[in-house]
CSV table of C-alpha atoms and ligand atoms in Angstrom, one decimal:
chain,number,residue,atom,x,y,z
O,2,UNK,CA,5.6,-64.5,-53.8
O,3,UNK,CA,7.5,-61.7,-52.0
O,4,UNK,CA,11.3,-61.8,-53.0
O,5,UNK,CA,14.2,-61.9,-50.5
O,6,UNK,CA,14.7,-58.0,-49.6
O,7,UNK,CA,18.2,-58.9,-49.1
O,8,UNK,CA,20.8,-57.6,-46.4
O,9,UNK,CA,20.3,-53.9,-47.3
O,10,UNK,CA,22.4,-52.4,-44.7
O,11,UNK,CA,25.1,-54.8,-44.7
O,12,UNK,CA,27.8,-52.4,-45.4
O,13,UNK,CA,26.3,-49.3,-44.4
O,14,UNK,CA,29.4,-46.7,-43.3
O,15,UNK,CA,28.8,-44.7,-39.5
O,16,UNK,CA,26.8,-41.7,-40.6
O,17,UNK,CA,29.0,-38.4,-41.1
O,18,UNK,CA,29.0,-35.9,-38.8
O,19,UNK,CA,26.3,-33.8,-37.8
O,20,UNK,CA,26.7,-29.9,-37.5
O,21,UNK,CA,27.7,-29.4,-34.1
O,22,UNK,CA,24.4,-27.5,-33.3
O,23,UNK,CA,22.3,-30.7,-33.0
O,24,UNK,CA,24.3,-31.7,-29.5
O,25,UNK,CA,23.3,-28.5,-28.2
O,26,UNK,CA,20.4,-27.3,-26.1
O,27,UNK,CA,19.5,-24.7,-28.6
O,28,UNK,CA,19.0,-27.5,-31.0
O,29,UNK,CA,16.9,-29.8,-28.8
O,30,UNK,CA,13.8,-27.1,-29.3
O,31,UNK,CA,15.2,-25.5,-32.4
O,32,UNK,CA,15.7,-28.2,-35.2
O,33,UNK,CA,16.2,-27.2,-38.5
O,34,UNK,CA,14.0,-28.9,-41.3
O,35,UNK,CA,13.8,-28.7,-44.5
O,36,UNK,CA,10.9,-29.5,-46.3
O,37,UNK,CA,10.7,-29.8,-50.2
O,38,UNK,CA,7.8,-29.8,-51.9
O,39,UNK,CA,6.4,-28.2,-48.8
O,40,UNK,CA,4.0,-26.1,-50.6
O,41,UNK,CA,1.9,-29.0,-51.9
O,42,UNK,CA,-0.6,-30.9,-50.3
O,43,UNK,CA,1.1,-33.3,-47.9
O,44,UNK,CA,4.1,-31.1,-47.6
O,45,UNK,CA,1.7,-27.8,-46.3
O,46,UNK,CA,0.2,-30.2,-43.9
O,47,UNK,CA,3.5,-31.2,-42.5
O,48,UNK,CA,4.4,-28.1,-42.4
O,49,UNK,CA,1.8,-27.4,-40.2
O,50,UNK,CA,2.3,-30.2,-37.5
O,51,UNK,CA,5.8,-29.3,-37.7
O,52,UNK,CA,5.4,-25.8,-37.2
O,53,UNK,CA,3.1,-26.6,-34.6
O,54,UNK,CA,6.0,-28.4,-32.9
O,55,UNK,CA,8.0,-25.5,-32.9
O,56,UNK,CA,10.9,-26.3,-35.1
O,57,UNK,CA,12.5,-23.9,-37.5
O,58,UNK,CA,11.3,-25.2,-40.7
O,59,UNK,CA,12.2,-24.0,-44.2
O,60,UNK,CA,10.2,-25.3,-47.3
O,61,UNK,CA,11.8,-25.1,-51.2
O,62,UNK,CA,9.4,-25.6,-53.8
O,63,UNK,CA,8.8,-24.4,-57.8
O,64,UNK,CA,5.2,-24.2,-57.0
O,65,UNK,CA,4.8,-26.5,-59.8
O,66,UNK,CA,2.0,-28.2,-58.0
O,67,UNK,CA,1.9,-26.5,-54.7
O,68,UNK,CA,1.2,-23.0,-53.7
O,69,UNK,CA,2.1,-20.1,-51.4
O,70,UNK,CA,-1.2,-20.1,-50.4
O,71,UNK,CA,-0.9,-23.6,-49.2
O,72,UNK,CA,1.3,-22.0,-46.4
O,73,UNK,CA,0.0,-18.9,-46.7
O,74,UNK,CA,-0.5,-18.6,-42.4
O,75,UNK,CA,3.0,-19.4,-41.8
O,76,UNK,CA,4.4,-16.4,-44.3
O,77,UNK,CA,6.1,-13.6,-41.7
O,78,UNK,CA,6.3,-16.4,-38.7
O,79,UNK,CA,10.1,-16.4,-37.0
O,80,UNK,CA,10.3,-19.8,-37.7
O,81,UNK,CA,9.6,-20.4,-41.0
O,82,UNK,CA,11.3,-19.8,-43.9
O,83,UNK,CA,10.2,-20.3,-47.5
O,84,UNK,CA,12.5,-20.3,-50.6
O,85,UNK,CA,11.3,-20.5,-54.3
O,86,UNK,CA,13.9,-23.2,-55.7
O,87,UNK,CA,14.0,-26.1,-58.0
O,88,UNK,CA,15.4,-29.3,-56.5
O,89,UNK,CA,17.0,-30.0,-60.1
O,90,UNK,CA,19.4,-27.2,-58.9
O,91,UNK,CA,21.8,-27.7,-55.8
O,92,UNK,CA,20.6,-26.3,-52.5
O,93,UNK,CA,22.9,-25.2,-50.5
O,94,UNK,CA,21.2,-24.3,-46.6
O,95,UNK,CA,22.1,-25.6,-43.5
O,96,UNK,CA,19.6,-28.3,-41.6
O,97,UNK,CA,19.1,-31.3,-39.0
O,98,UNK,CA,16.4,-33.0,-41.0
O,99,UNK,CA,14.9,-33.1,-44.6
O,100,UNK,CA,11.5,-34.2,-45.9
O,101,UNK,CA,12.5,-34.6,-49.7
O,102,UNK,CA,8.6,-34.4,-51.1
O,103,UNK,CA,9.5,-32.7,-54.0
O,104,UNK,CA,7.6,-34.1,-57.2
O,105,UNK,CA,3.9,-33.8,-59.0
O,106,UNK,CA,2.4,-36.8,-57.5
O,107,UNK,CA,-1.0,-36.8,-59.6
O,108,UNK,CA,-0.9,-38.2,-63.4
O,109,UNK,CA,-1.7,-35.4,-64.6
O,110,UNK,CA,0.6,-33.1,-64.0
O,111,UNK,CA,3.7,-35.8,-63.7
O,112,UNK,CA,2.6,-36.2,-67.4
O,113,UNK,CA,2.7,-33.3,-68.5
O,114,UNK,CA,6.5,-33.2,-68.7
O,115,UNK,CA,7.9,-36.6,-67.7
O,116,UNK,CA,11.6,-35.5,-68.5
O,117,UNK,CA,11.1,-33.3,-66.1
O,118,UNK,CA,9.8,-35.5,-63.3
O,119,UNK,CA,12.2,-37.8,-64.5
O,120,UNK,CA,15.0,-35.0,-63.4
O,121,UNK,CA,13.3,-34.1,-60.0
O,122,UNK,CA,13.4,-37.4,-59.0
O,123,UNK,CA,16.8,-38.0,-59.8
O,124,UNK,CA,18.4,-35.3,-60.0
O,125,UNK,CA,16.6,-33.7,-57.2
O,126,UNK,CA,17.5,-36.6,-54.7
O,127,UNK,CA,20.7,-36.9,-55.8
O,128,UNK,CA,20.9,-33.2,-55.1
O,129,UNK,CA,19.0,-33.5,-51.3
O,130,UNK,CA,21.3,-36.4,-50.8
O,131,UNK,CA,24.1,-34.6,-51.5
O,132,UNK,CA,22.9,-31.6,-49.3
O,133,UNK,CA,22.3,-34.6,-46.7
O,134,UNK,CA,25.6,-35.6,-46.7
O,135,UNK,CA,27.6,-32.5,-46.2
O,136,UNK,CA,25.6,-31.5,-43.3
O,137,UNK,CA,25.0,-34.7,-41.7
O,138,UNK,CA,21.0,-34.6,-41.8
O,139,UNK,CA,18.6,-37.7,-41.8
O,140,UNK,CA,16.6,-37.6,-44.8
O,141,UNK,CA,13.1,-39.1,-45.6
O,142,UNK,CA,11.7,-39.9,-49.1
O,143,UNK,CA,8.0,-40.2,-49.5
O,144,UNK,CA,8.5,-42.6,-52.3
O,145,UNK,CA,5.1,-44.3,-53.2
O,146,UNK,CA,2.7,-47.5,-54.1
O,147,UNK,CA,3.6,-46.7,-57.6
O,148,UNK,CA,7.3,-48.9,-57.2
O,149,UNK,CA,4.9,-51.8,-56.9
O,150,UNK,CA,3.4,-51.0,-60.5
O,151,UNK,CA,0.6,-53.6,-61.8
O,152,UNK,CA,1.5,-55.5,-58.4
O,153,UNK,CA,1.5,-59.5,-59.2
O,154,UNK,CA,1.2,-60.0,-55.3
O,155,UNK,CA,-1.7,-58.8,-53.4
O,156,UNK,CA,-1.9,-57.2,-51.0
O,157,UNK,CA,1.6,-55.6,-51.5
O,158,UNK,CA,4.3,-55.7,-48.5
O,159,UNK,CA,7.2,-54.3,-48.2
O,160,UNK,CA,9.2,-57.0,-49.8
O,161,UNK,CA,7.8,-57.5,-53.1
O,162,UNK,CA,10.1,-56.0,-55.7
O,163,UNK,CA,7.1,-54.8,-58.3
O,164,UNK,CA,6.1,-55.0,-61.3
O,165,UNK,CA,6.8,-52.1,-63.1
O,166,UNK,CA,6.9,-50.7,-67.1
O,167,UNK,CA,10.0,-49.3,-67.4
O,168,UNK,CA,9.1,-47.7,-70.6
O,169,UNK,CA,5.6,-46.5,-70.1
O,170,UNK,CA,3.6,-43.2,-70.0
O,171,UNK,CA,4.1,-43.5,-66.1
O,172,UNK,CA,7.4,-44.6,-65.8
O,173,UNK,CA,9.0,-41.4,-65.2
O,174,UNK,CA,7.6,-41.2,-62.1
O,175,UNK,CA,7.2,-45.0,-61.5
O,176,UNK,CA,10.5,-45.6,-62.4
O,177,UNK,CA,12.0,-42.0,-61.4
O,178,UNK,CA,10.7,-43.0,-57.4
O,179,UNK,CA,12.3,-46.6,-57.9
O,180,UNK,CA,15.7,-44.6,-58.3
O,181,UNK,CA,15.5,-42.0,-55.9
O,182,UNK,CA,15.1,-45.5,-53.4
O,183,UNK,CA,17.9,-46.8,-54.8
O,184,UNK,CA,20.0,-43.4,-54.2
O,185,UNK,CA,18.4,-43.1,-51.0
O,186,UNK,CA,19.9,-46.7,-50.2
O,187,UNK,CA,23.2,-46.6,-51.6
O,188,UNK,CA,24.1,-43.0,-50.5
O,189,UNK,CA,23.1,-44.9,-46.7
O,190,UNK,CA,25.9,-48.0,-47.5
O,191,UNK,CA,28.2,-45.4,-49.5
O,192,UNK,CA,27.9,-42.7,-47.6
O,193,UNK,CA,26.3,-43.6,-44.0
O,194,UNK,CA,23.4,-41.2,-44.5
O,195,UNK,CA,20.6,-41.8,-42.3
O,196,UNK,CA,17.8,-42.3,-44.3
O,197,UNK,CA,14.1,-43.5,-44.1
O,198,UNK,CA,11.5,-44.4,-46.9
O,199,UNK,CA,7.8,-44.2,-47.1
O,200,UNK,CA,5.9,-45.9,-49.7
O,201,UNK,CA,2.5,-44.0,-49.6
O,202,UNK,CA,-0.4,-45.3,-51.0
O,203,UNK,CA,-3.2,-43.4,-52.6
O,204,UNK,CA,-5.5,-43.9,-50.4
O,205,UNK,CA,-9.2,-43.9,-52.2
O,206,UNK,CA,-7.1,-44.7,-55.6
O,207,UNK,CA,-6.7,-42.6,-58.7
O,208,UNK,CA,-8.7,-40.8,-61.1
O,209,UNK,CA,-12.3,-39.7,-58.5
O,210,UNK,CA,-11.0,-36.2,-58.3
O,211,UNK,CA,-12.2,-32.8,-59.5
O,212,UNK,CA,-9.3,-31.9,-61.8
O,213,UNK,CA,-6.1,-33.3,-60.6
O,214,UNK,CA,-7.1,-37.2,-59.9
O,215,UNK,CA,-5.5,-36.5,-56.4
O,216,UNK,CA,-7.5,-34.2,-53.9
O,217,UNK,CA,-9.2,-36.8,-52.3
O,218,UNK,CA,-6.0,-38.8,-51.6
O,219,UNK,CA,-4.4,-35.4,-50.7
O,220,UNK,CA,-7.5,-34.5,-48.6
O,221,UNK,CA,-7.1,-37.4,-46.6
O,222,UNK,CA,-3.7,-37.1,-46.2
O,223,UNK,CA,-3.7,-34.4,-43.7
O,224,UNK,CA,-5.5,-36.4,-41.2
O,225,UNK,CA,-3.6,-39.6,-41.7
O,226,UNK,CA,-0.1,-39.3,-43.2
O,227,UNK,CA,1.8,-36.3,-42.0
O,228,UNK,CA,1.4,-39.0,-38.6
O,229,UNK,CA,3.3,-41.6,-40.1
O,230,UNK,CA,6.0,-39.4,-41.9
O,231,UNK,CA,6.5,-37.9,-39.1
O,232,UNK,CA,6.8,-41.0,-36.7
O,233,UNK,CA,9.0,-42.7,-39.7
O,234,UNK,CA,11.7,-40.0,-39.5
O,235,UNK,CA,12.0,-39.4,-35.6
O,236,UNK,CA,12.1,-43.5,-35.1
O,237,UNK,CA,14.7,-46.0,-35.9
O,238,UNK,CA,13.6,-48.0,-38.9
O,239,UNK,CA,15.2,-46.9,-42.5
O,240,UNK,CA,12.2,-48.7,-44.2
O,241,UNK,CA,10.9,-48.9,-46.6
O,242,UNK,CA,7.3,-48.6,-44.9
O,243,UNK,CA,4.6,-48.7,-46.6
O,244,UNK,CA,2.0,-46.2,-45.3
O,245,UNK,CA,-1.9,-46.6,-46.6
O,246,UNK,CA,-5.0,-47.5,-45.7
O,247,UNK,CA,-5.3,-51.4,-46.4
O,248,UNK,CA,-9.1,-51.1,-46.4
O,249,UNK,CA,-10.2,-52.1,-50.4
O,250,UNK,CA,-13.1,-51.5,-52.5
O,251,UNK,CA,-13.8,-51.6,-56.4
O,252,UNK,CA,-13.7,-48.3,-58.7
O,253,UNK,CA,-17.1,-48.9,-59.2
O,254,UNK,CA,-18.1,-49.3,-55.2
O,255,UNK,CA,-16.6,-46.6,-54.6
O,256,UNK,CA,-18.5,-44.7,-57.7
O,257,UNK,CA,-21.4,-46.0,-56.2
O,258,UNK,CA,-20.3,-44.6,-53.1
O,259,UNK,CA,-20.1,-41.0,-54.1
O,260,UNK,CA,-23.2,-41.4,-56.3
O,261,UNK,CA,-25.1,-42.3,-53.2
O,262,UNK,CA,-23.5,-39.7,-51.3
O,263,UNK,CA,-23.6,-36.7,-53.8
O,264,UNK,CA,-26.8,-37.2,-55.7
O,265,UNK,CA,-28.6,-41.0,-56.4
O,266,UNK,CA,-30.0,-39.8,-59.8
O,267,UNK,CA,-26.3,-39.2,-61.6
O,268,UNK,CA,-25.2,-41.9,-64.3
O,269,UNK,CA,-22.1,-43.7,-63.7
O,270,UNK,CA,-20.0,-43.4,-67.0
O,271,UNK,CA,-17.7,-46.1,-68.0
O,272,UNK,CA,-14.7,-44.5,-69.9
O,273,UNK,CA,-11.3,-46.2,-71.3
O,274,UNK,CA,-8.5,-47.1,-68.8
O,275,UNK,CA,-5.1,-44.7,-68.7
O,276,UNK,CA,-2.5,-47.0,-69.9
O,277,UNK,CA,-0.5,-49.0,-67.3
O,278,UNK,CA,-2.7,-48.1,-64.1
O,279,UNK,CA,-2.3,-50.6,-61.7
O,280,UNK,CA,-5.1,-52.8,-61.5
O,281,UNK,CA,-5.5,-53.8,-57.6
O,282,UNK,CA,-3.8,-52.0,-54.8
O,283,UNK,CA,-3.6,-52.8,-51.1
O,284,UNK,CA,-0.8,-52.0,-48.7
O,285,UNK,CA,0.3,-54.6,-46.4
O,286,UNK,CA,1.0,-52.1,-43.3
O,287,UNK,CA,2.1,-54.7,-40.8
O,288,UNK,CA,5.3,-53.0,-40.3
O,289,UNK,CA,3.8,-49.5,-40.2
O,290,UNK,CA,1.7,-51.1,-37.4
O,291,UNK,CA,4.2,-52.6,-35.8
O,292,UNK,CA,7.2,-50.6,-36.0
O,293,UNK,CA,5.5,-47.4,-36.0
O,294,UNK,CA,2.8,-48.3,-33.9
O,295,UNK,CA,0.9,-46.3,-37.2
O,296,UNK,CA,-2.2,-47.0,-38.8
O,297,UNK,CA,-5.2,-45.3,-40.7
O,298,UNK,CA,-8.3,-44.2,-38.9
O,299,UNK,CA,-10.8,-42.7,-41.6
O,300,UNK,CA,-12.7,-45.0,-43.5
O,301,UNK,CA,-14.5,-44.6,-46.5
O,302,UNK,CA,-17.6,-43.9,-45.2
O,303,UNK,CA,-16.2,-41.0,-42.9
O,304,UNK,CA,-13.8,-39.8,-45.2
O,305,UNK,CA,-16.2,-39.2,-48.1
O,306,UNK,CA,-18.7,-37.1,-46.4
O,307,UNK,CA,-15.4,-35.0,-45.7
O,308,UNK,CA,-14.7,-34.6,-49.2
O,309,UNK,CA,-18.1,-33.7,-50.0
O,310,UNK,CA,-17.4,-30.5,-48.2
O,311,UNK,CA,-14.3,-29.6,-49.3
O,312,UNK,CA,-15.5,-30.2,-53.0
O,313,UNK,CA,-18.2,-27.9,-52.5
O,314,UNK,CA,-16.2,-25.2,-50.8
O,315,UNK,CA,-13.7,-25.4,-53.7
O,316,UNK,CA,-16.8,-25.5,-56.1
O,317,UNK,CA,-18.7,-23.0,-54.3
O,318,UNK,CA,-21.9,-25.6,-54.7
O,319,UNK,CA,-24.0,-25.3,-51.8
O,320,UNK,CA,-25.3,-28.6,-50.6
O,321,UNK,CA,-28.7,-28.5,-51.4
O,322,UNK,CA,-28.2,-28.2,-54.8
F,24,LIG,P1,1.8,-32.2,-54.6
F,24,LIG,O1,1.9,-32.1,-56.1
F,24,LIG,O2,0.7,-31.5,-54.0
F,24,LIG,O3,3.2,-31.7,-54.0
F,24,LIG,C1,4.4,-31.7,-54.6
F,24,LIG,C2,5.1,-30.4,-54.3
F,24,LIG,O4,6.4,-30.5,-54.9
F,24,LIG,C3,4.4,-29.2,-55.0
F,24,LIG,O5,4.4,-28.2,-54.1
F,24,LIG,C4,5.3,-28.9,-56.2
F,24,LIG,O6,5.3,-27.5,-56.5
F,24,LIG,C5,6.7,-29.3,-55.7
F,24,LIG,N1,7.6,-29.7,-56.7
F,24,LIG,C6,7.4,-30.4,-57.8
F,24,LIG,N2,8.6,-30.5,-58.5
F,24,LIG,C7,9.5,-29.8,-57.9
F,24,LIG,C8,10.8,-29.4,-58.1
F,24,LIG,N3,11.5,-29.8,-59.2
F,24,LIG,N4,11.5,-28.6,-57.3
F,24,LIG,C9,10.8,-28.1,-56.2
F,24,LIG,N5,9.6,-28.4,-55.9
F,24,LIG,C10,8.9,-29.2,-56.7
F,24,LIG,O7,1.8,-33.7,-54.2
F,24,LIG,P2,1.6,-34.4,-52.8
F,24,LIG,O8,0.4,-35.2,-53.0
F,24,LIG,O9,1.7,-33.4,-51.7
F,24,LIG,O10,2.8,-35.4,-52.8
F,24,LIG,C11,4.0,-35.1,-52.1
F,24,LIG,C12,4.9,-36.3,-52.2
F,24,LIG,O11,4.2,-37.5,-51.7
F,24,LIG,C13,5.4,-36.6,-53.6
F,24,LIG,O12,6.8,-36.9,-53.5
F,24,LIG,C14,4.6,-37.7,-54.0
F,24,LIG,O13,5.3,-38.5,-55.0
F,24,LIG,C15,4.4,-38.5,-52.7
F,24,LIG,N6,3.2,-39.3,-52.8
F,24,LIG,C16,1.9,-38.8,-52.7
F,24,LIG,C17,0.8,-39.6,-52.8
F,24,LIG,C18,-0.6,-39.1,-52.7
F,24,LIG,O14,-1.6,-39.8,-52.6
F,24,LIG,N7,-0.8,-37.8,-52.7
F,24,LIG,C19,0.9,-41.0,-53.0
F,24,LIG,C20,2.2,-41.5,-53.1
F,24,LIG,C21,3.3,-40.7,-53.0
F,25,LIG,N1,24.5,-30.8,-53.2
F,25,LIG,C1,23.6,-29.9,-52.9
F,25,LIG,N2,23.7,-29.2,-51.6
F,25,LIG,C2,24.8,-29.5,-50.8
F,25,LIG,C3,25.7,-30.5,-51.2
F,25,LIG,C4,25.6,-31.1,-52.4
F,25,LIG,O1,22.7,-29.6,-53.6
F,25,LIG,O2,24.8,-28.9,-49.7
F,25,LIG,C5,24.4,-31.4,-54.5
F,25,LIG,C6,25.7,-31.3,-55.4
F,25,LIG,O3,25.6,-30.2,-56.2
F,25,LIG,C7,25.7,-32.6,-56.2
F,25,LIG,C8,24.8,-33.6,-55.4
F,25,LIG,O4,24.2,-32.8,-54.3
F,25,LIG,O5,25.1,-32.4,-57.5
F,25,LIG,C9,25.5,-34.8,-54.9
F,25,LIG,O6,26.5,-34.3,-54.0
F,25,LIG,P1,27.6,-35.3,-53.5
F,25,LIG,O7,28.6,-34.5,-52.7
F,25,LIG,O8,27.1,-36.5,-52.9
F,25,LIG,O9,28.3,-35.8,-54.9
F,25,LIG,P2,29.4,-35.1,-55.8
F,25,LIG,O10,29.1,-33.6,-55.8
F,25,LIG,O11,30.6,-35.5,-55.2
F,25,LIG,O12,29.1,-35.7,-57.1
């Protein structure tokens, strides 16, 4: 059963003030964004439809996970500005808009040193929140499917509070995204920030990857996602919003899958489970549908022909080998 979501913006204050600039007509074809983690996967491909929009976008990132190269076309543009920095840290620049992506997103690497992810996703939203506040921007959170944890309901809407370790090898970053919601929410009923939430889902699950468990997800990401964040933060709903592709298939359908697709002869290996992995995931999108008029297009079948490629580019395996 989904639990009450309760009256979430019940006491929310007027926003503060915006910097005068975003009244003018400079503004109107000149907004400022911020972009954290904009050097990753889905932050480079924002990046891209953004600068492709013409605003004036800066990106901070500790290349922890992301690279220069990831952005690598923009470097020198008029428009675009990019600044090594830790969200941990305060950051002090002046904007109209932030997309607060900031944080390893694969196992592997928010593993590696959860105290750490831990502290970007506090700390570091605490710290875009605060940067938020003092110059009046909207902020969006690309929180994630991970707040539903082992999810007890399926499939999962918006609703459903989770079911979540709180002292598990994932927690920092399940838990860590569950508090940088709640700061999101009470900074927009302390403080009137306007904020908006996306829950993104990992779209052909975890683990079927090269190295980093993610680049499929990631791969698909810049067809489908970059859409809804973007739609999420230029329309009127706070969220959150869950934003994934509700179409669902087994580990092992989709091994078969890629076996079929990559070479029929290979032998499927069955290995142990990571501990707390969520064991079914769907996202309910209704409300993406509805209030964003969002939803995925590439299906499984499209999308892993697509991956195919960019494995073998990456691998430098030509297909018919
Ligand atoms: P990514 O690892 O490619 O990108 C994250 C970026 O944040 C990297 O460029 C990294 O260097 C940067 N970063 C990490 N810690 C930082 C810090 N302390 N200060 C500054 N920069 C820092 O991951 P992604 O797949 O592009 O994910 C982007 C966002 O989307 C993350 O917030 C992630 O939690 C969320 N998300 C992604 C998925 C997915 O399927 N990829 C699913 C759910 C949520
Ligand atoms: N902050 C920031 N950039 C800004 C304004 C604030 O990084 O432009 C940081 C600030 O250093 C603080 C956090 O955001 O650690 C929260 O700021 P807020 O003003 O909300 O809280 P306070 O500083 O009063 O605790």
């Amino acid at each position: 059963m989904a639990q009450p979501n309760g009256d979430h913006n019940a006491a929310a204050k007027p926003p503060p003030t915006p910097s005068p600039l975003r009244f003018s007509k400079f503004f109107q074809s000149n907004m400022r964004i911020l972009v954290t983690g904009g050097a990753g996967f889905i932050g480079s491909h924002l990046v891209d439809k953004l600068m492709e929009n013409e605003k004036n976008v800066i990106v901070a990132d500790n290349y922890f996970t992301g690279s220069k190269d990831n952005l690598k076309k923009w470097i020198g543009h008029p428009r675009f500005e990019l600044i090594r920095h830790d969200v941990t840290e305060p950051l002090l620049v002046e904007v109209d808009q932030i997309y607060h992506l900031a944080c390893p997103a694969s196992p592997i690497f928010y593993k590696y040193n959860p105290v750490k992810t831990i502290k970007t996703n506090v700390i570091g939203t605490l710290n875009m929140l605060g940067l938020a506040k003092r110059v009046g921007a909207r902020i969006l959170l690309t929180s994630t499917s991970e707040v539903y944890g082992d999810p007890l309901i399926h499939p999962q809407e918006e609703s459903y509070w989770g079911n979540v370790n709180p002292i598990g090898v994932r927690s920092c970053y399940d838990e860590g995204k569950r508090v940088a919601e709640t700061l999101m929410f009470d900074y927009h009923r302390q403080h009137g920030i306007e904020i908006r939430i996306a829950r993104i889902f990992n779209t052909y699950g975890p683990r079927m990857n090269i190295d980093d468990g993610r680049v499929v997800s990631n791969f698909i990401a810049q067809a489908l996602r970059v859409d809804g964040l973007m739609k999420l933060m230029n329309g009127e709903n706070t969220g959150p919003i869950n934003i994934g592709n509700p179409g669902e298939f087994t580990m092992i359908e989709l091994a078969e899958n890629v076996k079929e697709l990559i070479n029929p002869k290979v032998e499927i290996k069955m290995v142990e489970n990571t501990p707390d992995d969520p064991r079914q995931r769907k996202p309910n999108i209704t409300k993406a549908r509805e209030l964003l008029k969002w939803e995925p297009k590439i299906k499984l079948k499209d999308g892993l022909p697509l991956m195919e490629e960019d494995f073998r580019l990456r691998l430098g395996v030509p297909r018919n080998n």
